[in-house]
Structure formats: structure tokens, C-alpha cells
Short mmCIF file of C-alpha atoms in Angstrom, two decimals:
data_model
loop_
_atom_site.label_atom_id
_atom_site.label_comp_id
_atom_site.label_asym_id
_atom_site.label_seq_id
_atom_site.Cartn_x
_atom_site.Cartn_y
_atom_site.Cartn_z
CA MET A 28 -26.45 2.42 19.59
CA ILE A 29 -23.42 0.30 20.48
CA ASP A 30 -21.13 1.38 23.29
CA PHE A 31 -17.89 1.33 21.31
CA GLN A 32 -15.74 1.86 24.38
CA SER A 33 -17.15 -1.26 26.06
CA LEU A 34 -16.73 -3.13 22.78
CA ALA A 35 -13.05 -2.11 22.62
CA LYS A 36 -12.51 -3.33 26.17
CA ALA A 37 -14.11 -6.67 25.26
CA VAL A 38 -11.85 -6.99 22.20
CA LEU A 39 -8.79 -6.48 24.40
CA GLU A 40 -10.06 -9.32 26.56
CA GLY A 41 -10.23 -11.64 23.54
CA TYR A 42 -13.74 -11.03 22.21
CA GLN A 43 -14.27 -11.26 18.43
CA ILE A 44 -16.87 -8.81 17.21
CA THR A 45 -19.88 -10.00 15.23
CA GLU A 46 -21.00 -9.06 11.74
CA GLY A 47 -23.82 -7.05 13.31
CA GLU A 48 -21.35 -5.07 15.43
CA SER A 49 -19.15 -4.61 12.36
CA LEU A 50 -22.07 -3.12 10.44
CA ALA A 51 -22.79 -0.81 13.39
CA ILE A 52 -19.24 0.54 13.07
CA LEU A 53 -19.67 1.24 9.35
CA ASP A 54 -23.13 2.70 9.99
CA CYS A 55 -21.91 4.84 12.90
CA ARG A 56 -23.54 8.28 12.80
CA ASP A 57 -21.10 10.91 11.59
CA GLU A 58 -21.53 12.92 14.78
CA ALA A 59 -20.37 9.86 16.76
CA ILE A 60 -17.10 9.49 14.85
CA LEU A 61 -14.95 10.83 17.73
CA PRO A 62 -16.16 8.24 20.29
CA LEU A 63 -15.63 5.53 17.65
CA LEU A 64 -12.11 6.75 16.89
CA HIS A 65 -11.27 6.93 20.58
CA SER A 66 -12.45 3.35 21.10
CA ALA A 67 -10.38 2.10 18.17
CA TYR A 68 -7.41 4.06 19.55
CA VAL A 69 -7.72 2.27 22.89
CA ILE A 70 -7.04 -1.01 21.03
CA ARG A 71 -4.31 0.49 18.84
CA LYS A 72 -2.53 2.05 21.83
CA HIS A 73 -2.60 -1.24 23.75
CA TYR A 74 -0.58 -2.97 21.03
CA TYR A 75 1.42 -0.12 19.47
CA GLY A 76 1.41 2.83 21.85
CA ASN A 77 1.82 6.10 19.97
CA LYS A 78 4.29 4.72 17.46
CA VAL A 79 3.81 4.79 13.69
CA LYS A 80 5.54 2.41 11.30
CA LEU A 81 6.82 3.94 8.06
CA ASN A 82 6.99 1.93 4.83
CA MET A 83 8.44 2.91 1.45
CA ILE A 84 7.57 1.37 -1.93
CA ILE A 85 9.76 0.96 -4.98
CA ASN A 86 8.07 -0.03 -8.23
CA THR A 87 10.78 -2.22 -9.76
CA LYS A 88 8.77 -3.24 -12.82
CA SER A 89 5.97 -1.10 -14.20
CA GLY A 90 3.09 -1.85 -16.55
CA ALA A 91 2.78 -4.56 -19.20
CA CYS A 92 0.83 -6.72 -16.75
CA SER A 93 -1.14 -9.70 -18.09
CA GLU A 94 -3.87 -9.30 -15.46
CA ASN A 95 -7.10 -7.32 -15.99
CA CYS A 96 -7.61 -5.76 -12.54
CA GLY A 97 -10.12 -2.95 -12.98
CA TYR A 98 -8.49 -0.61 -10.46
CA CYS A 99 -4.95 -0.79 -11.80
CA ALA A 100 -3.25 1.53 -14.29
CA GLN A 101 -0.72 -1.25 -15.00
CA SER A 102 -3.41 -3.68 -16.16
CA ARG A 103 -3.43 -5.10 -19.67
CA ASP A 104 -6.78 -3.32 -20.26
CA SER A 105 -5.70 0.08 -18.94
CA THR A 106 -5.15 2.93 -21.38
CA ASN A 107 -3.55 5.15 -18.75
CA PRO A 108 -0.24 6.56 -20.09
CA ILE A 109 1.88 5.44 -17.14
CA GLU A 110 5.62 4.95 -17.44
CA LYS A 111 6.35 1.35 -18.40
CA TYR A 112 9.65 -0.43 -17.87
CA LYS A 113 11.07 -3.90 -17.31
CA MET A 114 12.69 -5.01 -14.05
CA MET A 115 15.12 -2.30 -12.95
CA ASP A 116 18.75 -3.15 -12.36
CA LYS A 117 19.95 -4.39 -8.98
CA ASP A 118 21.88 -1.22 -8.16
CA SER A 119 18.71 0.86 -8.55
CA ILE A 120 16.80 -1.43 -6.19
CA VAL A 121 19.59 -1.19 -3.62
CA LYS A 122 19.73 2.60 -4.09
CA GLY A 123 16.03 2.71 -3.25
CA ALA A 124 16.79 1.02 0.07
CA GLU A 125 19.23 3.81 0.86
CA ARG A 126 16.43 6.31 0.24
CA ALA A 127 14.07 4.32 2.47
CA SER A 128 16.64 4.43 5.25
CA GLN A 129 17.05 8.19 4.83
CA LEU A 130 13.27 8.62 5.11
CA HIS A 131 13.25 6.66 8.41
CA ALA A 132 11.20 3.85 6.87
CA GLY A 133 11.39 0.62 8.81
CA THR A 134 10.14 -1.49 5.89
CA TYR A 135 11.23 -1.33 2.26
CA CYS A 136 8.65 -2.75 -0.15
CA ILE A 137 9.96 -4.22 -3.42
CA VAL A 138 7.04 -4.38 -5.86
CA ALA A 139 6.85 -5.68 -9.44
CA SER A 140 3.93 -5.77 -11.87
CA GLY A 141 2.80 -9.01 -13.47
CA ARG A 142 0.95 -12.19 -12.60
CA GLY A 143 4.00 -13.58 -10.82
CA PRO A 144 7.80 -13.58 -11.02
CA THR A 145 9.79 -15.62 -13.50
CA ASP A 146 12.71 -17.55 -12.03
CA ARG A 147 15.06 -14.95 -13.54
CA GLU A 148 13.13 -12.07 -11.96
CA LEU A 149 13.00 -13.85 -8.63
CA ASN A 150 16.77 -14.42 -8.63
CA HIS A 151 17.27 -10.75 -9.53
CA VAL A 152 15.21 -9.64 -6.52
CA ILE A 153 16.95 -12.16 -4.27
CA GLY A 154 20.34 -10.73 -5.22
CA ALA A 155 19.16 -7.22 -4.37
CA VAL A 156 17.64 -8.34 -1.07
CA LYS A 157 20.88 -9.98 0.07
CA GLU A 158 22.84 -6.81 -0.67
CA ILE A 159 20.27 -4.59 1.07
CA LYS A 160 20.27 -6.78 4.16
CA ALA A 161 24.06 -6.52 4.34
CA LYS A 162 23.98 -2.71 4.15
CA TYR A 163 20.82 -1.45 5.88
CA ASP A 164 18.79 -2.13 8.99
CA LEU A 165 15.53 -2.54 7.06
CA LYS A 166 12.75 -5.07 6.94
CA ILE A 167 12.10 -6.22 3.38
CA CYS A 168 8.61 -6.77 2.02
CA ALA A 169 8.30 -8.32 -1.43
CA CYS A 170 5.19 -7.95 -3.60
CA LEU A 171 5.75 -9.92 -6.78
CA GLY A 172 2.37 -11.50 -7.49
CA ILE A 173 1.27 -15.13 -7.41
CA LEU A 174 4.12 -17.40 -6.37
CA LYS A 175 5.01 -20.75 -7.86
CA PRO A 176 5.97 -23.71 -5.63
CA GLY A 177 9.32 -23.19 -3.96
CA GLN A 178 9.56 -19.45 -4.61
CA ALA A 179 8.40 -18.40 -1.16
CA GLU A 180 11.09 -20.57 0.41
CA GLN A 181 13.75 -18.94 -1.77
CA LEU A 182 12.61 -15.47 -0.70
CA LYS A 183 12.70 -16.51 2.95
CA GLU A 184 16.25 -17.85 2.61
CA ALA A 185 17.34 -14.58 0.98
CA GLY A 186 16.12 -12.56 3.94
CA VAL A 187 12.67 -11.35 2.90
CA ASP A 188 10.74 -10.58 6.10
CA ARG A 189 7.28 -9.99 4.69
CA TYR A 190 5.33 -10.80 1.55
CA ASN A 191 2.41 -8.71 0.36
CA HIS A 192 -0.42 -10.14 -1.68
CA ASN A 193 -3.71 -8.30 -1.21
CA ILE A 194 -7.09 -9.98 -1.35
CA ASN A 195 -8.28 -6.52 -2.52
CA THR A 196 -11.99 -7.21 -2.17
CA SER A 197 -14.45 -9.82 -0.95
CA LYS A 198 -14.75 -13.22 -2.56
CA ALA A 199 -18.28 -12.37 -3.72
CA HIS A 200 -17.18 -9.11 -5.37
CA HIS A 201 -13.90 -10.37 -6.82
CA ALA A 202 -15.16 -11.34 -10.29
CA THR A 203 -16.48 -7.81 -10.90
CA ILE A 204 -12.95 -6.45 -10.38
CA THR A 205 -10.83 -9.05 -12.23
CA THR A 206 -11.33 -12.34 -14.08
CA SER A 207 -7.72 -13.17 -14.98
CA HIS A 208 -7.17 -14.83 -11.60
CA THR A 209 -9.42 -15.95 -8.79
CA TYR A 210 -9.86 -14.86 -5.19
CA ASP A 211 -8.61 -18.30 -4.15
CA ASP A 212 -5.39 -17.74 -6.16
CA ARG A 213 -4.66 -14.80 -3.90
CA VAL A 214 -5.49 -16.64 -0.70
CA GLN A 215 -3.29 -19.56 -1.73
CA THR A 216 -0.29 -17.26 -2.20
CA VAL A 217 -0.81 -15.75 1.26
CA ASN A 218 -0.91 -19.26 2.70
CA LYS A 219 2.26 -20.23 0.81
CA VAL A 220 4.27 -17.42 2.37
CA LYS A 221 2.93 -18.31 5.82
CA GLU A 222 4.09 -21.90 5.28
CA ALA A 223 7.53 -20.53 4.36
CA ARG A 224 7.55 -18.62 7.68
CA ILE A 225 7.39 -15.22 5.99
CA SER A 226 5.17 -12.64 7.69
CA PRO A 227 1.91 -12.40 5.70
CA CYS A 228 0.82 -8.97 4.49
CA SER A 229 -2.57 -8.77 2.80
CA GLY A 230 -4.95 -5.88 2.42
CA ILE A 231 -7.85 -4.36 0.59
CA ILE A 232 -9.06 -1.56 -1.65
CA VAL A 233 -12.22 0.24 -0.55
CA GLY A 234 -14.40 2.23 -2.94
CA MET A 235 -14.68 -0.25 -5.83
CA LYS A 236 -18.50 -0.29 -5.80
CA GLU A 237 -18.57 -2.95 -3.09
CA THR A 238 -21.24 -3.09 -0.38
CA LYS A 239 -20.67 -2.61 3.34
CA GLN A 240 -21.21 -6.34 3.70
CA ASP A 241 -18.32 -6.88 1.28
CA VAL A 242 -16.09 -4.69 3.45
CA ILE A 243 -17.08 -6.69 6.52
CA GLN A 244 -16.31 -9.95 4.72
CA MET A 245 -12.85 -8.60 3.81
CA ALA A 246 -12.16 -7.79 7.46
CA PHE A 247 -13.16 -11.27 8.60
CA ALA A 248 -11.28 -12.95 5.73
CA LEU A 249 -8.05 -11.25 6.81
CA GLN A 250 -8.78 -12.21 10.40
CA GLU A 251 -9.06 -15.83 9.28
CA LEU A 252 -5.84 -15.54 7.24
CA LYS A 253 -4.11 -14.08 10.31
CA ALA A 254 -2.61 -11.28 8.22
CA ALA A 255 0.09 -9.63 10.32
CA SER A 256 0.01 -6.48 8.23
CA ILE A 257 -3.09 -5.05 6.53
CA PRO A 258 -2.74 -2.21 4.03
CA VAL A 259 -6.08 -0.42 3.67
CA ASN A 260 -6.19 1.32 0.29
CA PHE A 261 -8.85 3.81 -0.74
CA LEU A 262 -9.57 3.80 -4.47
CA HIS A 263 -7.86 6.57 -6.38
CA ALA A 264 -9.64 5.93 -9.67
CA MET A 265 -7.21 6.33 -12.53
CA GLU A 266 -8.03 7.54 -16.02
CA GLY A 267 -8.17 4.69 -18.51
CA THR A 268 -9.06 1.98 -15.99
CA LEU A 269 -12.35 0.09 -15.64
CA LEU A 270 -13.15 2.07 -12.49
CA GLU A 271 -12.34 5.46 -14.00
CA GLY A 272 -14.63 8.14 -12.56
CA THR A 273 -15.64 6.09 -9.50
CA ASP A 274 -15.85 8.40 -6.49
CA GLU A 275 -17.89 6.79 -3.70
CA LEU A 276 -15.87 7.54 -0.59
CA THR A 277 -16.05 10.25 2.05
CA PRO A 278 -13.35 10.99 4.62
CA LEU A 279 -15.64 9.96 7.49
CA TYR A 280 -16.51 6.63 5.87
CA CYS A 281 -12.79 5.93 5.33
CA LEU A 282 -12.22 6.48 9.05
CA LYS A 283 -15.04 4.07 9.91
CA VAL A 284 -13.47 1.42 7.68
CA LEU A 285 -10.12 1.81 9.47
CA CYS A 286 -11.89 1.48 12.82
CA LEU A 287 -13.59 -1.71 11.63
CA PHE A 288 -10.25 -3.26 10.72
CA ARG A 289 -8.79 -2.32 14.09
CA PHE A 290 -11.71 -3.93 15.92
CA THR A 291 -11.66 -7.10 13.79
CA ASN A 292 -7.87 -7.44 13.55
CA PRO A 293 -6.75 -5.84 16.82
CA GLN A 294 -3.11 -6.97 16.79
CA ALA A 295 -2.42 -6.38 13.09
CA GLU A 296 -0.36 -3.56 11.67
CA ILE A 297 -3.10 -1.50 10.01
CA ARG A 298 -1.59 0.69 7.31
CA VAL A 299 -3.29 3.72 5.77
CA SER A 300 -2.22 3.16 2.17
CA GLY A 301 -2.90 4.27 -1.39
CA GLY A 302 -5.49 6.98 -1.89
CA ARG A 303 -5.27 8.37 1.65
CA GLU A 304 -4.38 11.85 0.41
CA VAL A 305 -7.29 12.19 -2.04
CA ASN A 306 -9.92 10.40 0.08
CA LEU A 307 -9.12 11.39 3.67
CA ARG A 308 -7.95 14.86 2.70
CA SER A 309 -7.87 17.16 5.77
CA LEU A 310 -8.84 14.26 8.05
CA GLN A 311 -5.64 12.29 7.40
CA PRO A 312 -4.30 12.79 10.95
CA LEU A 313 -7.40 11.14 12.44
CA SER A 314 -6.63 7.96 10.49
CA LEU A 315 -3.69 7.25 12.80
CA TYR A 316 -5.95 6.75 15.79
CA PRO A 317 -7.15 3.37 14.47
CA ALA A 318 -4.15 2.74 12.16
CA ASN A 319 -0.49 2.57 13.13
CA SER A 320 1.33 2.58 9.81
CA ILE A 321 1.62 4.64 6.61
CA PHE A 322 3.53 4.65 3.35
CA ILE A 323 5.95 7.50 3.04
CA GLY A 324 6.80 8.81 -0.42
CA ASP A 325 5.06 7.82 -3.63
CA TYR A 326 2.93 4.80 -4.46
CA LEU A 327 3.14 2.57 -7.55
CA THR A 328 1.66 4.89 -10.19
CA THR A 329 0.46 7.85 -8.09
CA THR A 330 2.30 10.43 -6.03
CA GLY A 331 2.03 10.53 -2.26
CA GLN A 332 2.22 13.35 0.25
CA VAL A 333 5.70 14.82 0.62
CA ALA A 334 7.61 13.30 3.51
CA LYS A 335 7.98 16.61 5.34
CA LYS A 336 4.19 16.88 5.66
CA ASP A 337 3.97 13.34 7.04
CA TYR A 338 6.68 14.09 9.61
CA GLN A 339 4.86 17.26 10.63
CA MET A 340 1.59 15.34 10.93
CA LEU A 341 3.19 12.80 13.26
CA LYS A 342 4.82 15.50 15.35
CA ASP A 343 1.57 17.44 15.66
CA LEU A 344 -0.19 14.26 16.81
CA GLY A 345 2.48 13.60 19.43
CA PHE A 346 3.32 10.27 17.74
CA GLU A 347 6.75 8.70 17.24
CA ILE A 348 8.29 6.87 14.32
CA ASP A 349 8.58 3.17 15.15
CA ASP A 350 12.27 2.93 14.29
CA VAL A 351 15.66 2.82 15.95
CA ASN A 352 15.60 6.62 15.72
CA SER A 353 12.15 7.46 17.07
CA GLU A 354 12.56 11.23 16.86
CA VAL A 355 10.22 12.73 14.24
CA PRO A 356 12.30 14.80 11.78
CA VAL A 357 10.77 18.09 10.59
#
């Protein structure tokens, strides 16, 4: 039995945990979940106090994607009857930023389906970003897929603060989830945005029939990539996708995964992301002891918890919104 509190202290002193210690976190006995959460919280509090970052997504282009990702309702192979539309107009993207500001989100995430942006799509997003930056005090995160040479630099010049491109799973498990692009394609895009001096955001999806060793490899891969922001998604298996019907996760295991990512990536913004409502269920508040960030509002093709419930959750925890206005609205 590992002393998680001593391990947390060591991490704060610069120690990098081993794969064996990582497995011990994922294998933690359920009755020991509170000591594990407390130890992860010690690290989280050191870097972020009791503040929670709020992020809001806008899905600017939905469906009709050429990729065959098995988890995604927007995939070319999905038969899920999601709403499909081409890139929305600039005014709608800017209007979404107004909504993000009203919800006290610090980061506005502009997302588009597809392998990567065309030059026309990129210029469209750039125009919206410039207008948003002139009107609102928001960080902008773009998630547009695999970038071509020079595109990251254009986004940086326009004012994009962060670029999201998830590794999603381990390198060993990647081919069982998608074959239309490689794991290395994803890593290369993360490295491109880092070279352009954009903050790298890269995360994972847990619950896609991966092993615990795969989860550990994801944590160490993001450590190596020096991801500043790590969205941890929990599979919400959609009808009509390759992973339809997959239901492997328990709320306690989800908490252990979040603790692992806090121990392996102590300074990163760890965000409880898609699937938190259906997988963590009544234990959602406990997720913010290892994590320090959530999405507020809806996700890409699924609905999220209503904002009022998130605000109440933060208030009940005694946490603050990490924003210029730190008061939690209820």
C-alpha cells in the first residue's frame, strides 16, 4: 500500500512518479479513495488553490468528417442522426463568445469537425477570433484538427491563446480507435502549436476498451509533450458509433484516473470534460479535488449539465471561479 500523501509531497518537491506507482493509483482500493483524493488535492491546491477554470465550447462545424474515429458521432462511419452543418457564420461565432462571457467562462473553445481546416475555414476563424479579442476578455482555444505548415503561426498572430488536439488514447491502442490518421499525426500537431508559441492543450478519452497500462502511457505521453491543459473525457458511447454500447467505467475509477493525471502532470490544468455527467454521476463534486477545470454548457454532440447546477456545485465545495469576477453565481 503506497502512502499517497508522502507521494504527493515528493511530487511537489520535483519527483516524477513511476509506472508502478501510477498503477497503484489506478488499483487503489475503493475504500481508500478519500486518502487518494486528498493527496491529489494537496498538489492541485499548491498550484491552483480552490479556483476552478470554466471553459465553453462552440461547435462551429458539425458532422461530415472524413475521419473514422470510433468514439465520434461526427465520424464518416457514424450513423448517429446528429445535426450536420457547414462552418457557421462569423457573427454566430462571435455571439457564442458573448454567451461564454455571460457564463463566466475564462476560455472560449472554437471547435470544427474534419481532418483539418482549409485555408478558407482558417481565415474565417481568424476573422472571428480578432473580433472576439477586441470585444471580450476571453482566452481563445481553437480545435480545428491536424494543421498544415504555417497555419499555427497564423492562429497565433490572430490572437489564439491555446490549441487543442487530443492524443485520445495510447499509441499502442490508437489503431483500434481510428485508422484514418496516426497517433504521430496528432503528436506532430501538438508540437507545431508549441513551436508557434501557442499553449498546447491535449487530452484523452477513457473507457474505450483500453487497459490500465494504456491509461498510464497516456499520462506519461502528455507529461512528455508538456501539455499545459489536459481535458480528461470519459466515454459517452453514442448510438451508431463503433463503440456504441460500451460501458466500462465506474465513478470511482474515473476519480482514480483524474488523480493519476494530477500526480503525473502536477502543474497542468486538468479538466473534467465530456461524459462527466453520465460517468461520475453523483460523485461529480469529488472530481474537482484532483481537477481544476470543467466545461460549462453543452459539448460537441451531447448536452452538459445546466450551468446553474455547476455554479451550485462550486459554491457547495467552497471553490471560486478562476476569473476576473471570482464570485460564484447561483
